[in-house]
CSV table of C-alpha atoms in Angstrom, one decimal:
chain,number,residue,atom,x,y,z
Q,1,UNK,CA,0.0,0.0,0.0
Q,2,UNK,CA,0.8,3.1,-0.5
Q,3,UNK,CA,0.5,7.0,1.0
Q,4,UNK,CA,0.9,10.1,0.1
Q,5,UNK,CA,1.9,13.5,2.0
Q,6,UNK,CA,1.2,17.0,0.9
Q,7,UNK,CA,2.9,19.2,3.9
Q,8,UNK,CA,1.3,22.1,2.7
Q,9,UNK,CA,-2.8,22.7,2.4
Q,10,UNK,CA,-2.4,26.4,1.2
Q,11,UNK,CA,-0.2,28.2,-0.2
Q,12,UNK,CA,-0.3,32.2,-1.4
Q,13,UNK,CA,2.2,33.6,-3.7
Q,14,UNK,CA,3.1,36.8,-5.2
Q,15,UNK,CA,3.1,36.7,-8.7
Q,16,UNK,CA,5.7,36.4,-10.5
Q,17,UNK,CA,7.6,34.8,-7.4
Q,18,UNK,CA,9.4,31.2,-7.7
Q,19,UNK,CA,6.9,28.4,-5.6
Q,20,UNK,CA,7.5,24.9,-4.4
Q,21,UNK,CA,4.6,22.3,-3.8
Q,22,UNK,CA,5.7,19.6,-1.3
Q,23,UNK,CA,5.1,15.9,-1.5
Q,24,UNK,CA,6.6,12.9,0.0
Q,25,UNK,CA,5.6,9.3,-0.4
Q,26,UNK,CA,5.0,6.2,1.3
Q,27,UNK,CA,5.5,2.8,-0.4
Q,28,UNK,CA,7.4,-0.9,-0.4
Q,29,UNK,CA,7.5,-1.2,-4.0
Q,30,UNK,CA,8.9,1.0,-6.7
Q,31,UNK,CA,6.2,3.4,-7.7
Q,32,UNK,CA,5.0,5.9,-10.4
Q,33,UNK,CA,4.8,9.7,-9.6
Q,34,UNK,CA,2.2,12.4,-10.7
Q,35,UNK,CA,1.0,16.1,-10.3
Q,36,UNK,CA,-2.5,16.8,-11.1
Q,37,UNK,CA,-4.1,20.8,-11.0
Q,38,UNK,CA,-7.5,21.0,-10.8
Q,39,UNK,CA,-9.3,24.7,-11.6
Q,40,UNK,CA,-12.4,25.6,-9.9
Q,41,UNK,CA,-15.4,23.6,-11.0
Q,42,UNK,CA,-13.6,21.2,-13.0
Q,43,UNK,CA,-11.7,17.5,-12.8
Q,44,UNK,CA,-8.0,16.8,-12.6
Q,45,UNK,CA,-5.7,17.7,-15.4
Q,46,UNK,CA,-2.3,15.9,-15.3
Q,47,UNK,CA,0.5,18.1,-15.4
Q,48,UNK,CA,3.3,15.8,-15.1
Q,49,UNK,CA,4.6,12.2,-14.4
Q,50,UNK,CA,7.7,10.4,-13.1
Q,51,UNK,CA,8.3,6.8,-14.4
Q,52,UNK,CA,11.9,6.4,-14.9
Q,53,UNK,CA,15.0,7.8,-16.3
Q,54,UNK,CA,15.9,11.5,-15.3
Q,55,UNK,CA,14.4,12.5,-12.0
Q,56,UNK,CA,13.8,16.3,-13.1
Q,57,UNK,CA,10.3,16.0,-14.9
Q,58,UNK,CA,8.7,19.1,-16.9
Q,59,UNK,CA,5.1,19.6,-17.5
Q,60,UNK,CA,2.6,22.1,-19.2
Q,61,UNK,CA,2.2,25.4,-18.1
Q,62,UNK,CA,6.1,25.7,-16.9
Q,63,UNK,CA,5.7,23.5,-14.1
Q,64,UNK,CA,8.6,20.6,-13.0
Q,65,UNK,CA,9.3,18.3,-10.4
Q,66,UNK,CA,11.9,16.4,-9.3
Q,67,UNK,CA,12.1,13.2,-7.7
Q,68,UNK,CA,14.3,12.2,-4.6
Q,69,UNK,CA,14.1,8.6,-4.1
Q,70,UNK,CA,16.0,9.2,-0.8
Q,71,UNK,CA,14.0,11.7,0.8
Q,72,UNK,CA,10.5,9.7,-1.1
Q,73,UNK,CA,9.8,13.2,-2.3
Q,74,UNK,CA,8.5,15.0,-5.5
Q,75,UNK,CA,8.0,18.4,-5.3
Q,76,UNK,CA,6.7,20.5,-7.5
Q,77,UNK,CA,7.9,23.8,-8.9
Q,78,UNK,CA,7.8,26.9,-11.1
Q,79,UNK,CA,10.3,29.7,-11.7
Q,80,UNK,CA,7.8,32.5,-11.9
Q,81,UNK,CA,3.8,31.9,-11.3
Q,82,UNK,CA,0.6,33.3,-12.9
Q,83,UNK,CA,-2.3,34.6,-11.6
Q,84,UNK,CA,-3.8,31.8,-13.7
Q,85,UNK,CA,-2.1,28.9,-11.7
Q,86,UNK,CA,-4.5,29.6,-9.3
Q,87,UNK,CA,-5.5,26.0,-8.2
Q,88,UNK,CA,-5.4,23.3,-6.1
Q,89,UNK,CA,-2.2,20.6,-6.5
Q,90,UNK,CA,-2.3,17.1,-6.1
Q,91,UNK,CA,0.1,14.2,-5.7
Q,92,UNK,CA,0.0,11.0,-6.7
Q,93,UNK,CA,1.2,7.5,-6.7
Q,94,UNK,CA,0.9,4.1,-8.3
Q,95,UNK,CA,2.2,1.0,-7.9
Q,96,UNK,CA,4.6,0.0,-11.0
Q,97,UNK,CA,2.7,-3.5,-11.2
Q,98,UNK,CA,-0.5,-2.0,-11.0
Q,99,UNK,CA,-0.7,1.4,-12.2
Q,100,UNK,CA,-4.4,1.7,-12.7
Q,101,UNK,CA,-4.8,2.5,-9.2
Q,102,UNK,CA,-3.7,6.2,-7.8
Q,103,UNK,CA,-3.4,6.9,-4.0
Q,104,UNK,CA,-3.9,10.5,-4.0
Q,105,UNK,CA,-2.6,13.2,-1.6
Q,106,UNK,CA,-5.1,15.6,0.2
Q,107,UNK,CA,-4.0,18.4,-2.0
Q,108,UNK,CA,-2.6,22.3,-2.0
Q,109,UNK,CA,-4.3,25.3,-3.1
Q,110,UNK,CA,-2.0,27.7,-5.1
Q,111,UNK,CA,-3.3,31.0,-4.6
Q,112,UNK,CA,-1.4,33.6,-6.8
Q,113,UNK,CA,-1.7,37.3,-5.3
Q,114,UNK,CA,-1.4,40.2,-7.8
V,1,UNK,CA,-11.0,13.6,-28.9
V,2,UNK,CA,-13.5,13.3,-26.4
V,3,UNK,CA,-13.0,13.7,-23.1
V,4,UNK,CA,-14.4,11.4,-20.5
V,5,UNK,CA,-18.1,12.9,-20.5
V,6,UNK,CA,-19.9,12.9,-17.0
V,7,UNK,CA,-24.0,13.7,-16.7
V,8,UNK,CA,-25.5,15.7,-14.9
V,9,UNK,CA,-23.2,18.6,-14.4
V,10,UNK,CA,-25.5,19.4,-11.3
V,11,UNK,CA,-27.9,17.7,-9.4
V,12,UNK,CA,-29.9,18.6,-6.5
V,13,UNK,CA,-32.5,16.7,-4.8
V,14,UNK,CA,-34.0,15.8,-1.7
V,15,UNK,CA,-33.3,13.8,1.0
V,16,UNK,CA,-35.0,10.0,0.6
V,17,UNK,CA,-34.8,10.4,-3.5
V,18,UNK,CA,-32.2,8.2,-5.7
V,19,UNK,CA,-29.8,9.5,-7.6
V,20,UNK,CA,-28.3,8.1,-11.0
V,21,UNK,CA,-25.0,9.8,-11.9
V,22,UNK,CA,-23.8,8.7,-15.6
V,23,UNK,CA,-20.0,8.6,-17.1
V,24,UNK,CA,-18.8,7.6,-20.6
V,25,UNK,CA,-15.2,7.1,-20.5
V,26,UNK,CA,-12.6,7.8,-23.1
V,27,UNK,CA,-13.1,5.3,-26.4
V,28,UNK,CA,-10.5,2.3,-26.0
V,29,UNK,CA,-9.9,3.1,-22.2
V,30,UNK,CA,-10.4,-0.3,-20.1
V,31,UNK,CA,-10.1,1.2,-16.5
V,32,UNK,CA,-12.9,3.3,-15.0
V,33,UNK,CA,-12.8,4.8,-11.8
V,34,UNK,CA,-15.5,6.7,-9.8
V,35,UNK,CA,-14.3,9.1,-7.0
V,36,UNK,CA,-15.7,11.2,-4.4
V,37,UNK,CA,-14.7,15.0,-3.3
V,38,UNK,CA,-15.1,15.9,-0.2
V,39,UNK,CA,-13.9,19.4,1.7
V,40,UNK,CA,-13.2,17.5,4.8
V,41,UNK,CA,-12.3,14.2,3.1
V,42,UNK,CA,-10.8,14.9,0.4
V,43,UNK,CA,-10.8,13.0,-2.9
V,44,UNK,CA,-11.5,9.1,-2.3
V,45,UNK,CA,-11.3,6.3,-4.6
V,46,UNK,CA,-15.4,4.9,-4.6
V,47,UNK,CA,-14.9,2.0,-6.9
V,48,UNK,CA,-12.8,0.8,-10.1
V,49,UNK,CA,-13.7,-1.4,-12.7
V,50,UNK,CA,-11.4,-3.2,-15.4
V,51,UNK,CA,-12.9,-4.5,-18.4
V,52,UNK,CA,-16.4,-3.8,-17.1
V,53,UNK,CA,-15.6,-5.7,-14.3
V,54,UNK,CA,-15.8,-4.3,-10.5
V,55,UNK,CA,-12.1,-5.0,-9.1
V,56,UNK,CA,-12.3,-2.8,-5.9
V,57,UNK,CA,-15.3,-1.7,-4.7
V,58,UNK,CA,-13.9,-1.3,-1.1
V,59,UNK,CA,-14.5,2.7,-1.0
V,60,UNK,CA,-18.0,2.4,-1.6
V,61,UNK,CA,-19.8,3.8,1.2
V,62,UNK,CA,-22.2,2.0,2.4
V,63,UNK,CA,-25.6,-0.3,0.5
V,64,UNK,CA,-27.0,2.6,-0.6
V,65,UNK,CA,-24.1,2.8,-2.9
V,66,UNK,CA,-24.0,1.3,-6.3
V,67,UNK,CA,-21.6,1.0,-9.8
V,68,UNK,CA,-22.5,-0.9,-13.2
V,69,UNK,CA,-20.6,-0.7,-15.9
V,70,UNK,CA,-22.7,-2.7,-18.7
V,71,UNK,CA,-20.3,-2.4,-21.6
V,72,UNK,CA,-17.1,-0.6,-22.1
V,73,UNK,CA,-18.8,2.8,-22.8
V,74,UNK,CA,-20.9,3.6,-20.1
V,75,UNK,CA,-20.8,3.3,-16.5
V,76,UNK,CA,-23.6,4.4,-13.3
V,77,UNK,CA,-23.4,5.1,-9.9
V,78,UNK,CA,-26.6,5.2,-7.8
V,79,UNK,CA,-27.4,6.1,-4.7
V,80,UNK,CA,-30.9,4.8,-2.8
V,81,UNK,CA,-31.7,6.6,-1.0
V,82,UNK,CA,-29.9,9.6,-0.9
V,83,UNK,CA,-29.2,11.4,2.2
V,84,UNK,CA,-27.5,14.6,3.2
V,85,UNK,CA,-24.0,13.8,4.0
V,86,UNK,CA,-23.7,12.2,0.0
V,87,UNK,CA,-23.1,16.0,-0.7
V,88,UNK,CA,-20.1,16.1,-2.6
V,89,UNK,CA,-18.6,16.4,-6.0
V,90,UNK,CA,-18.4,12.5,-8.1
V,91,UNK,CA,-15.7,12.3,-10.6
V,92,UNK,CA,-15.5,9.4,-12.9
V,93,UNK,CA,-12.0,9.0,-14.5
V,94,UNK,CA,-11.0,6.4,-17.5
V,95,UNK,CA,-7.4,5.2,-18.2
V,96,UNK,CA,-6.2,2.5,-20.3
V,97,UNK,CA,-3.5,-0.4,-19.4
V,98,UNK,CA,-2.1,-1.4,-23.0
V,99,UNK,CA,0.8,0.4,-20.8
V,100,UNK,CA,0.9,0.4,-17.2
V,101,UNK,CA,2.3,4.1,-16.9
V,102,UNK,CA,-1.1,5.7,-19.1
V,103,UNK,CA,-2.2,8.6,-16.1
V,104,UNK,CA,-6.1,8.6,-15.8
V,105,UNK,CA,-8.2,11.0,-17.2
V,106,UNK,CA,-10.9,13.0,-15.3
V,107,UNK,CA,-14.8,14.2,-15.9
V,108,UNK,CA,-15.7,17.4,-15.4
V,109,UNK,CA,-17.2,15.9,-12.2
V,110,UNK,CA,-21.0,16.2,-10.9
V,111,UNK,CA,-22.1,18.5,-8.1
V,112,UNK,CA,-24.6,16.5,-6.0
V,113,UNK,CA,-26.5,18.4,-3.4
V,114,UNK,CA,-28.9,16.3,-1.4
V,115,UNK,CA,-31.3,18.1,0.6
């Protein structure tokens, strides 16, 4: 089984400033890694996923993460944010020998400040 | 292409009523998944099927809870009879394992609002 940590349930930002989306992981067996933004009154969007190779991931909008398989973390980041990123974050994880299932974290909301 | 395609956008009903909540997931996606969104739960996994088969039904709530998913284009989730605290927003999500790292894709979700 597997769990998932978001250390941060809100989070305001200036615009323009850098931010950085915490998540750590739980899990005996090797695992895939996602992001997921959802905007008001809509479903999840993925923004980005970890399977293998290099542990720096990009995604739409500007967004990347980076995976620490020490620290079981994958946090996400961006240089410089929009008023539009305005939205809540989540985290997840899958197991690598059944990925249909996602164990999803309890999510940040992004609020970008003009 | 199509999204996955939830209906109704919004429901609201009262107390004691059922309630039928419809998703049609992505063409050629295998995997359905119905979740519920809570502000003090979160999101929680209801029920998945695989080949419209139920393989883990262990998040359904309670009886009054029930998924079908007669053929690989259409799935429901009922709830008899409804009561308050099934407020939340449902999101069904599709995903397909030719390849075990395809992400699932979300609805648009439906509001439910049970009075």
């Amino acid at each position: 089984a597997q769990s998932v940590t978001q250390l941060d349930s809100q989070v305001p930002v200036f615009e323009e400033a850098p931010v950085e989306l915490r998540c750590n992981y739980s899990s005996s067996v090797s695992v895939y890694l996602f992001w997921y933004v959802q905007y008001p009154n809509q479903g999840l969007q993925l923004l980005l996923k970890y399977l293998s190779g290099s542990t720096l991931v990009k995604g739409i909008n500007g967004f990347e993460a980076e995976f620490n398989k020490s620290q079981t973390s994958f946090h996400l980041r961006k240089p410089s944010v929009h008023i539009s990123d305005t939205a809540e974050y989540f985290c997840a994880v899958s197991d690598r020998g059944s990925a249909r299932q996602l164990t999803f974290g309890s999510g940040t909301q992004l609020t970008v400040l003009p | 292409d199509a999204g996955v395609i939830q209906s109704p956008r919004h429901e609201v009903t009262e107390m004691g009523q059922e309630v039928t909540l419809r998703c049609k997931p992505i063409s050629g996606h295998n995997s359905l998944f119905w979740y519920r969104q809570t502000m003090m739960r979160g999101l929680e996994l209801l029920i998945y099927f695989n080949n419209n088969v139920p393989i883990d039904d262990s998040g359904m709530p309670e009886d009054r809870f029930s998924a079908k998913m007669p053929n690989a284009s259409f799935s429901t989730l009922k709830i008899q009879p409804s009561e308050p605290r099934d407020s939340a927003v449902y999101f069904c999500a599709s995903s397909s394992d030719r390849a075990v790292d395809q992400p699932q894709h979300f609805g648009d979700g439906t509001r439910l609002s049970i009075l």
